[in-house]
Short mmCIF file of C-alpha atoms in Angstrom, two decimals:
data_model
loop_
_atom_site.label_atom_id
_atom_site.label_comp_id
_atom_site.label_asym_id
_atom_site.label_seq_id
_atom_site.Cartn_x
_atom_site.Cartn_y
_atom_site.Cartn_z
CA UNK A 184 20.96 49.83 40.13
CA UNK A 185 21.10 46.22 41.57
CA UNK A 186 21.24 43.50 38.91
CA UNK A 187 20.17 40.13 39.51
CA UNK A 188 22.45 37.17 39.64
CA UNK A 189 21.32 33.87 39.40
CA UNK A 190 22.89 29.84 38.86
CA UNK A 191 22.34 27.36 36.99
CA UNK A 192 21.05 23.26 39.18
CA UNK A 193 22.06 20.62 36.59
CA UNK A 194 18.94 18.22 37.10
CA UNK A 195 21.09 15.54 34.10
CA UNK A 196 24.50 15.61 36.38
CA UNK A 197 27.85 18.02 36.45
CA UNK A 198 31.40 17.49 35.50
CA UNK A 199 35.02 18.98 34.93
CA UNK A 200 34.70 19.12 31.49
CA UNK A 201 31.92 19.91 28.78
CA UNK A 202 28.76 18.12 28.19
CA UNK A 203 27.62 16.76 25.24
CA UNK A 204 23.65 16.88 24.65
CA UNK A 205 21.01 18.80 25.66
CA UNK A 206 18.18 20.66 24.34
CA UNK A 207 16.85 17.67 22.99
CA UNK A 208 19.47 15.27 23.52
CA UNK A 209 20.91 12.74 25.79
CA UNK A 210 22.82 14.74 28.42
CA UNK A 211 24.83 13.59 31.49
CA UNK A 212 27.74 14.09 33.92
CA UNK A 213 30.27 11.65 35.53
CA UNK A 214 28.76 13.86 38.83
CA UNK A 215 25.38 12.14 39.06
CA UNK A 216 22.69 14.55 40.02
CA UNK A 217 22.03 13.22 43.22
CA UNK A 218 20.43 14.89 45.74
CA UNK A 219 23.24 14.88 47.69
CA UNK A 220 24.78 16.36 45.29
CA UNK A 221 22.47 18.99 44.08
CA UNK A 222 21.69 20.39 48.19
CA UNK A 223 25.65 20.86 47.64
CA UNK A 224 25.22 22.76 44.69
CA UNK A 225 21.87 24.66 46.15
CA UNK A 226 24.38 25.63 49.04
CA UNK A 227 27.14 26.77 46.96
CA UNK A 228 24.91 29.06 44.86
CA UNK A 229 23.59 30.32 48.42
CA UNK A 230 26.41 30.72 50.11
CA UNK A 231 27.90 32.97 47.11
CA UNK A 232 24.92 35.52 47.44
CA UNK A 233 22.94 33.95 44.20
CA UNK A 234 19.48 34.80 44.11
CA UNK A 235 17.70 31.77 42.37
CA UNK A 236 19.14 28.84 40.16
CA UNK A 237 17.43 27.83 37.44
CA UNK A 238 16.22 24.38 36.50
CA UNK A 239 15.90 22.62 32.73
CA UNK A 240 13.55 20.58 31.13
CA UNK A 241 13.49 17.75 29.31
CA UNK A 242 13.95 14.10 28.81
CA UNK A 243 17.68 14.00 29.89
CA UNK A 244 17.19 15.59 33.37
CA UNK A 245 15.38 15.34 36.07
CA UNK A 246 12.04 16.56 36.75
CA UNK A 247 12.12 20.17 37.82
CA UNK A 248 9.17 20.61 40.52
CA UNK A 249 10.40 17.40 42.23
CA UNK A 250 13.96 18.23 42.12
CA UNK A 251 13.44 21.72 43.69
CA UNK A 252 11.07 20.92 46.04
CA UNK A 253 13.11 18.47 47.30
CA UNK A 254 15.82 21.16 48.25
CA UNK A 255 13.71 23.87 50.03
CA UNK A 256 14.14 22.47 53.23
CA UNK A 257 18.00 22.77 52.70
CA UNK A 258 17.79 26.61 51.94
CA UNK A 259 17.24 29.76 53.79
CA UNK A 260 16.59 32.43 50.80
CA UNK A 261 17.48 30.91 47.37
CA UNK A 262 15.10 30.99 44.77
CA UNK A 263 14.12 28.52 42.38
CA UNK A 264 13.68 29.23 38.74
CA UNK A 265 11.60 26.39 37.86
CA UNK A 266 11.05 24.95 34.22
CA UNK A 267 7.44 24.85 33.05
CA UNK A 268 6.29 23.16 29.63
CA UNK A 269 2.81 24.56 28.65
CA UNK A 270 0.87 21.47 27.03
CA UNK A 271 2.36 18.60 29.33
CA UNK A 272 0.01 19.65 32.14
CA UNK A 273 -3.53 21.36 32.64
CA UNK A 274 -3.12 25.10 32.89
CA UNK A 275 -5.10 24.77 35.63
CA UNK A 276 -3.15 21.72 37.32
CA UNK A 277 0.14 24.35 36.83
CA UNK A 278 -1.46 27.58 38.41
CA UNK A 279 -2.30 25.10 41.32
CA UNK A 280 1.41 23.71 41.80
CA UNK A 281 2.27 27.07 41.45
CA UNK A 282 0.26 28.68 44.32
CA UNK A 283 1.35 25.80 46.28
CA UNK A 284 5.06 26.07 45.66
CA UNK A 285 4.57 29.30 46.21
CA UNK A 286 2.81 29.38 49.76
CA UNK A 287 4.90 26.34 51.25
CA UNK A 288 8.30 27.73 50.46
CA UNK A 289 7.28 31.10 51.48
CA UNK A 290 7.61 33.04 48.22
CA UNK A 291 10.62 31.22 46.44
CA UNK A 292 8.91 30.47 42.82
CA UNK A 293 10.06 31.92 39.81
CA UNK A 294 9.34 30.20 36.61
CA UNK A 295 11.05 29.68 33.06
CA UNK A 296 8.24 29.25 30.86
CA UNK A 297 10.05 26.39 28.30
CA UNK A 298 7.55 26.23 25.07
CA UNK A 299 9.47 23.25 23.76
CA UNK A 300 11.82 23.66 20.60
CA UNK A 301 12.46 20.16 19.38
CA UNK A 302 9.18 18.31 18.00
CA UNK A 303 10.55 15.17 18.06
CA UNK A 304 11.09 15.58 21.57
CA UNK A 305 7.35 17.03 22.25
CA UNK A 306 5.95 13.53 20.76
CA UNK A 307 7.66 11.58 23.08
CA UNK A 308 6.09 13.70 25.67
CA UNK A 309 2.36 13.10 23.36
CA UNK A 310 3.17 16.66 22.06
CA UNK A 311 1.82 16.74 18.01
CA UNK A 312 1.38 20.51 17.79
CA UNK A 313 3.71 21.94 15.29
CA UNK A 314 6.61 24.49 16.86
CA UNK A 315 3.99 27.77 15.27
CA UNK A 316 1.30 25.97 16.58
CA UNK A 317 2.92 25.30 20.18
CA UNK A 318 3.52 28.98 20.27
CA UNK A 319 0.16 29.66 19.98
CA UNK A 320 -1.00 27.22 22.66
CA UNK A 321 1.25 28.71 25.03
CA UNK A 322 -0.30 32.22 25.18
CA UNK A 323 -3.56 30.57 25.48
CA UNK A 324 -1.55 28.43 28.61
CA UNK A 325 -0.23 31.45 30.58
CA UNK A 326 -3.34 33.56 29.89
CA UNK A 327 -5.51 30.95 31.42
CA UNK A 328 -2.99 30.93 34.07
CA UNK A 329 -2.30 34.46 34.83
CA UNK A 330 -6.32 34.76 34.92
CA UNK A 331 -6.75 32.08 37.73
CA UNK A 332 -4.00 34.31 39.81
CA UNK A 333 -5.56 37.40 39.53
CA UNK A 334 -9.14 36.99 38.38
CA UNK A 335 -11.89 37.40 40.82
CA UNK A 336 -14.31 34.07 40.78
CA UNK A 337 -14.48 30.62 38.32
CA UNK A 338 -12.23 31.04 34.98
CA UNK A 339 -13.99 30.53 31.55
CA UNK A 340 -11.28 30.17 28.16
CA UNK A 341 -12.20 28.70 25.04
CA UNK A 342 -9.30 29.10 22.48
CA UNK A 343 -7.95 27.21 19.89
CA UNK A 344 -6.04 24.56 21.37
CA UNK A 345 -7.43 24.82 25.27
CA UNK A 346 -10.35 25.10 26.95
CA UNK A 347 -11.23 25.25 31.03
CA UNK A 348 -14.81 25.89 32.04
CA UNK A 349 -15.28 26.96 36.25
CA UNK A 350 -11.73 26.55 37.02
CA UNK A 351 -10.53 28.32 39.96
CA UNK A 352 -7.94 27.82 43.14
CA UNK A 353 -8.53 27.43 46.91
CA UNK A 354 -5.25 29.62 47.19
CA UNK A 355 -4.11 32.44 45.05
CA UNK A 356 -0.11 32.37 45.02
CA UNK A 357 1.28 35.38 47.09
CA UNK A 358 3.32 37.22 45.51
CA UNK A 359 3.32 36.46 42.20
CA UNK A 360 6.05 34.27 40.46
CA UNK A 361 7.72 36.09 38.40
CA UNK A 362 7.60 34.49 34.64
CA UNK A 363 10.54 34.48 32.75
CA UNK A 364 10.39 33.38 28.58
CA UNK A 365 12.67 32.93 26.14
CA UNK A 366 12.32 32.09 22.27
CA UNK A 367 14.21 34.41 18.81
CA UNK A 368 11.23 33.53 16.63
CA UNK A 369 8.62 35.69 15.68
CA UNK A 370 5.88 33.33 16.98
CA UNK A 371 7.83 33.42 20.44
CA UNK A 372 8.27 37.40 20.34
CA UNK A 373 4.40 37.88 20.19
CA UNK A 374 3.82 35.28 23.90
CA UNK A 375 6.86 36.84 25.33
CA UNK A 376 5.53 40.75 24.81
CA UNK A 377 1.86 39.70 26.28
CA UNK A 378 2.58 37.49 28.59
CA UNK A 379 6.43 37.63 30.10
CA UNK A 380 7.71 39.24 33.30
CA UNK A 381 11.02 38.87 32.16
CA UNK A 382 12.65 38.12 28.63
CA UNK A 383 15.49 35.93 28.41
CA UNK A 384 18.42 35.89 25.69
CA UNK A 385 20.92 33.59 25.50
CA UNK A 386 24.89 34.87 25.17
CA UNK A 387 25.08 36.29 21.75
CA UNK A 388 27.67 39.27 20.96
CA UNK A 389 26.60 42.62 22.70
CA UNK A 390 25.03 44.41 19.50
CA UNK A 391 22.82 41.51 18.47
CA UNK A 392 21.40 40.96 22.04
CA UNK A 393 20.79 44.97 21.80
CA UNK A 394 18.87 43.82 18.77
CA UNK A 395 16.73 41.62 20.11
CA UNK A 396 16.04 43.74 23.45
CA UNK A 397 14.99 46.64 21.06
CA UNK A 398 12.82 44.32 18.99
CA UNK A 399 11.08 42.72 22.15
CA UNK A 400 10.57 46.61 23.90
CA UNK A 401 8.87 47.16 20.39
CA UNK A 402 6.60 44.50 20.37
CA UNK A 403 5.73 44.73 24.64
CA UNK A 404 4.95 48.50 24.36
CA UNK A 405 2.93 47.80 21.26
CA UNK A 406 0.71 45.51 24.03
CA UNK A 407 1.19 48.61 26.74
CA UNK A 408 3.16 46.71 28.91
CA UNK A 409 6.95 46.82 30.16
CA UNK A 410 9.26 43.97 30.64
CA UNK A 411 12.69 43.38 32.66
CA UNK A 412 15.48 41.37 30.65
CA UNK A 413 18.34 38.82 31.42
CA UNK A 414 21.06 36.78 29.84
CA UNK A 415 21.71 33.20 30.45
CA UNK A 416 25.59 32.52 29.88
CA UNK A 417 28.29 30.39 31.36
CA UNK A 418 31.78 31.30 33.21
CA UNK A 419 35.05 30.91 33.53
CA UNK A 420 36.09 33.86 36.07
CA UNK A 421 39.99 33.28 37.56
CA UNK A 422 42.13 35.82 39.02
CA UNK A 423 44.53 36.41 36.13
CA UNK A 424 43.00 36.33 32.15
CA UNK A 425 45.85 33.69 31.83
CA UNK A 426 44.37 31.19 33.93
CA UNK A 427 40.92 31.62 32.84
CA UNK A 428 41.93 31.19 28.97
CA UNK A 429 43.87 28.08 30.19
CA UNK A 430 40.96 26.41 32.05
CA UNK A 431 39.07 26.88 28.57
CA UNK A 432 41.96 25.39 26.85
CA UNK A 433 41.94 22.35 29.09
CA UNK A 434 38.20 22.30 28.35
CA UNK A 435 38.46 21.96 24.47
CA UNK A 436 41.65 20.30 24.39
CA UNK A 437 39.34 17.20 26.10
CA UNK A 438 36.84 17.27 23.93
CA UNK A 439 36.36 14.40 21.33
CA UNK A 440 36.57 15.60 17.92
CA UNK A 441 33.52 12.51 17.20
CA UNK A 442 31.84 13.82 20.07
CA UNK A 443 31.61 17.32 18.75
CA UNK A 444 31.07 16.02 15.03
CA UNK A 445 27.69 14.21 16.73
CA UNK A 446 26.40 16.67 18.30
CA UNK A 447 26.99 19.46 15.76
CA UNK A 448 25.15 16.78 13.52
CA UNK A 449 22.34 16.79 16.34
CA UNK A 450 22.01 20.54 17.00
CA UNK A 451 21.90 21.53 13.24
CA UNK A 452 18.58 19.84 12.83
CA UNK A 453 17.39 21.80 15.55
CA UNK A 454 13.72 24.02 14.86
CA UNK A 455 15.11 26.53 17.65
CA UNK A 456 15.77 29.99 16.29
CA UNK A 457 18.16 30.09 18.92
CA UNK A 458 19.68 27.20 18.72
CA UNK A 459 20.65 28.38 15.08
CA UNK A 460 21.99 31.88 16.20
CA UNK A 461 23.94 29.81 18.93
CA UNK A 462 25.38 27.59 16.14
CA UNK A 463 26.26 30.67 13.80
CA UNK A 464 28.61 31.59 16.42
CA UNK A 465 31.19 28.89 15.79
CA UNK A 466 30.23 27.59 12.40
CA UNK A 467 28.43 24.91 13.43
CA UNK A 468 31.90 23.29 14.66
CA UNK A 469 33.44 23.18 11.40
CA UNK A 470 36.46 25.03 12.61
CA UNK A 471 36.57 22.81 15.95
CA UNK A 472 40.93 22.33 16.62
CA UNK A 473 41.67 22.02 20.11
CA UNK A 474 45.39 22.47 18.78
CA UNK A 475 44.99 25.91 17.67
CA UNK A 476 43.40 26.89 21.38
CA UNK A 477 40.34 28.60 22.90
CA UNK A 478 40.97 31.70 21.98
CA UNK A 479 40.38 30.89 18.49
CA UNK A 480 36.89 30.97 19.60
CA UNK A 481 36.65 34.13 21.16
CA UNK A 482 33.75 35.47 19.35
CA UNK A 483 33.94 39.03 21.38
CA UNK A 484 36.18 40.48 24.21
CA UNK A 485 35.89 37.87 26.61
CA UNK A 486 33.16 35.86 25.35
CA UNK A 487 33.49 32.41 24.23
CA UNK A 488 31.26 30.07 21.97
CA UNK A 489 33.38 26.69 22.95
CA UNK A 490 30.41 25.68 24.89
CA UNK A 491 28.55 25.84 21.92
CA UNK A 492 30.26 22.98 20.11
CA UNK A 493 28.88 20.18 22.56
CA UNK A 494 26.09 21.64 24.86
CA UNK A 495 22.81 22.26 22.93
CA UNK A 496 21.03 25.80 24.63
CA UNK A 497 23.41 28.29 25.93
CA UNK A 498 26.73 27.69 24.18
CA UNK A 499 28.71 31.20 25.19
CA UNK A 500 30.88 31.99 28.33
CA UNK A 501 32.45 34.89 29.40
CA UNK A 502 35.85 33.91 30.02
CA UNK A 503 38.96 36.30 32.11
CA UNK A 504 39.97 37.81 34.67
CA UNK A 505 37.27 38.69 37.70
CA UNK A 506 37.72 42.28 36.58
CA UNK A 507 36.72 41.77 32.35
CA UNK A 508 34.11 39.26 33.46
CA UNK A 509 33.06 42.35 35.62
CA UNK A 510 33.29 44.60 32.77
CA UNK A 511 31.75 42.52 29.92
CA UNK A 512 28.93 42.33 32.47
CA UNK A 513 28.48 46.20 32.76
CA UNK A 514 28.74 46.81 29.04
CA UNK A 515 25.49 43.80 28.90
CA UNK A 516 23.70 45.89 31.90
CA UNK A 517 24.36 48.59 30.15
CA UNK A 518 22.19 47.69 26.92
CA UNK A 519 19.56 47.26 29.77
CA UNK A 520 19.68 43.57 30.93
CA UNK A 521 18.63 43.32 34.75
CA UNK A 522 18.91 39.65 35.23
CA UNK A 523 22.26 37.28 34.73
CA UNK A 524 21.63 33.27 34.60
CA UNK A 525 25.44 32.09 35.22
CA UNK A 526 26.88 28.52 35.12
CA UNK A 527 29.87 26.81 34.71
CA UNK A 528 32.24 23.81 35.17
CA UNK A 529 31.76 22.07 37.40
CA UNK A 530 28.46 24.48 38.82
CA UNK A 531 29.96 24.09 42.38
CA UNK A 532 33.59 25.17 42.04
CA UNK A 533 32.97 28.00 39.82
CA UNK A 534 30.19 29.15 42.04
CA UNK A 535 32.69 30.06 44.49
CA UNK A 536 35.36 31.38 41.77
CA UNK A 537 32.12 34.07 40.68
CA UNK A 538 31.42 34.71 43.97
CA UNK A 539 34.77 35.46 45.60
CA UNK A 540 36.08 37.14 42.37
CA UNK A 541 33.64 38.87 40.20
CA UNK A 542 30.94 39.93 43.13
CA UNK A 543 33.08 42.01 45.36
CA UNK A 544 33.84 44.04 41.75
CA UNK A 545 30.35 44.90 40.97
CA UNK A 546 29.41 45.56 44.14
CA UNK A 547 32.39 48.06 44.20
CA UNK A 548 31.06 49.44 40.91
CA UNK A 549 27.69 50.10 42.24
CA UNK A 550 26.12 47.07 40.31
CA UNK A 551 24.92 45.13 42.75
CA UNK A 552 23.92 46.13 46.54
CA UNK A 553 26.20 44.96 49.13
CA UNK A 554 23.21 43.31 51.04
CA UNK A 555 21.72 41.52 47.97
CA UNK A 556 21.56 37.89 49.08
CA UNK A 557 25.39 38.40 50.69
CA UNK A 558 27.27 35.43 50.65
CA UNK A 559 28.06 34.18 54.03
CA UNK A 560 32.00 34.65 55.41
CA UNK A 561 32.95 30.62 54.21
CA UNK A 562 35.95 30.07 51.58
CA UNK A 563 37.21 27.51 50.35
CA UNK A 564 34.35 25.40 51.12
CA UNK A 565 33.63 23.82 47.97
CA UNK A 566 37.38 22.33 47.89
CA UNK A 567 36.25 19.43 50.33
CA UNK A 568 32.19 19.57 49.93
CA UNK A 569 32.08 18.11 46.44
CA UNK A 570 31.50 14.24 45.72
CA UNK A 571 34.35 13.52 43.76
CA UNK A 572 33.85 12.68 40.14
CA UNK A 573 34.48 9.29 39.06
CA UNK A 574 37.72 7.43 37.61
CA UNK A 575 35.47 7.70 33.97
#
């Protein structure tokens, strides 16, 4: 078995510390997302033998076609796990920018179908469908799509909320891009079993993401088909447990309780089933005390919900030693997860911590192939290859 390891491009900026926003709203780093910046962080994720990184969506970041695009010419064999919102664009307009991102970089397309969980943030975008509603549209979206790859002359769909009449492509993407989905609701279980290469969880403890797995095998054999499954977490990997716990302690001790307070305020109104479980984790930031330490957030061996208290999305990290991140990563593969989305603080630093640390351990335990996207013999690189962050 060879899992799949992939990064995360922070289209809104980067930083030292935690983020505040996302997911909805306002998000940004003292590390502006240049693109400077961002071939630096396509590099790092390179260099350290990551597959892909994946891309968000939204009104606080950057677009995520342009962005990527932008960085193809600056990479050899990363992928790009690009964010696509069904309902901002023609289906057919998306199979089309597909096929084309598709031929001209030479097969690097993956994409994260994003459904959209906030309505308030939909209508800014023109979006009035309600979040069941949205749902709905999006199977209609990727069936229209997945029919211009594959079917054989013009495309005719009349559904509910679209409709294409003679739609077709000059070029058929080769291969296809693998579609990844996400979502906890039911309305987001029944897209994801018809229509998803790949389901995506975010961090929760190991027996409820077992939980969800089961339930979305259930529903995908019930449509004959089979699906591959990943995990989208952050990471704080050091050589000793003791230094990882203290980087997390730094972390929350420079957090501002009135920042956390505003955003808990902001994420509990949140539609996004999700979002919810995320918030469950940590009690909706009611017990927030830096003073009592990051431990005191350890929801599971190793895995953290600090993120959770600012960053709206994926609020868990697995935080230790390279060899427990190695193992809480086995005990996840275990329950059947193929693909890993990892981030972290700042994206370009801990790239290299992951990838000098925690990948020479699972190769060693047979988890990943030694020649799976092998990092190239450079250390210490990010340590002058970063634009500093500023005096704010």
């Amino acid at each position: 078995m060879s899992l799949h390891f992939h990064w995360f491009l922070p289209t809104y900026g980067d930083s030292r510390n935690l983020m505040a926003g996302g997911h909805g709203s306002d998000m940004s780093g003292d590390r502006p997302a240049t693109l400077r910046y961002l071939k630096q962080l396509a590099g790092a994720a390179e260099v350290n033998g990551f597959e892909a990184v994946l891309t968000p969506t939204g009104m606080w970041c950057e677009d995520a076609w342009l962005s990527t695009a932008m960085l193809l010419e600056t990479t050899d064999t990363l992928k790009f796990l690009v964010a696509m919102r069904p309902g901002l664009t023609s289906p057919t307009l998306a199979a089309q920018m597909a096929a084309t991102y598709q031929w001209q970089s030479q097969g690097r397309l993956l994409l994260n179908v994003v459904t959209g969980g906030e309505s308030s943030e939909q209508r800014a975008f023109g979006d009035f469908l309600s979040k069941d509603a949205r749902y709905e549209r999006c199977g209609e979206y990727l069936d229209i799509v997945r029919r211009l790859w594959t079917q054989e002359g013009p495309v005719d769909f009349t559904g509910r909320h679209l409709r294409v009449q003679g739609a077709q492509l000059a070029r058929r993407p080769d291969p296809l891009p693998p579609v990844f989905f996400g979502g906890s609701s039911a309305a987001a279980g029944a897209v994801a079993s018809k229509f998803a290469d790949t389901y995506l969880t975010w961090g929760e403890k190991p027996d409820a993401v077992a939980a969800k797995l089961n339930w979305i095998r259930g529903l995908a054999a019930a449509e004959g088909r089979e699906l591959t499954y990943g995990i989208r977490l952050h990471v704080i990997s050091r050589d000793t447990s003791e230094q990882a716990w203290a980087e997390a302690d730094r972390l929350l001790g420079a957090l501002d309780p009135a920042v956390v307070a505003g955003a808990q305020q902001n994420l509990a109104q949140s539609e996004s089933e999700g979002q919810k479980r995320m918030l469950e984790l940590h009690g909706g930031g009611a017990a927030f005390n830096a003073e009592t330490g990051a431990r005191s957030l350890e929801i599971y061996p190793n895995l953290w919900s600090g993120v959770g208290l600012v960053r709206g999305g994926a609020g868990t990290a697995l935080v230790g030693s390279h060899d427990q991140v190695a193992d809480r990563i086995a005990e996840y593969a275990a329950l059947g997860l193929d693909h890993f989305i990892l981030s972290g603080y700042p994206h370009v630093e801990e790239a290299y911590h992951f990838g000098e640390g925690v990948r020479p351990r699972l190769i060693k335990r047979g988890l990943l192939d030694a020649d799976d996207h092998a990092p190239e013999p450079v250390r210490g690189a990010f340590l002058t290859s970063y634009e500093p962050a500023s005096a704010s």
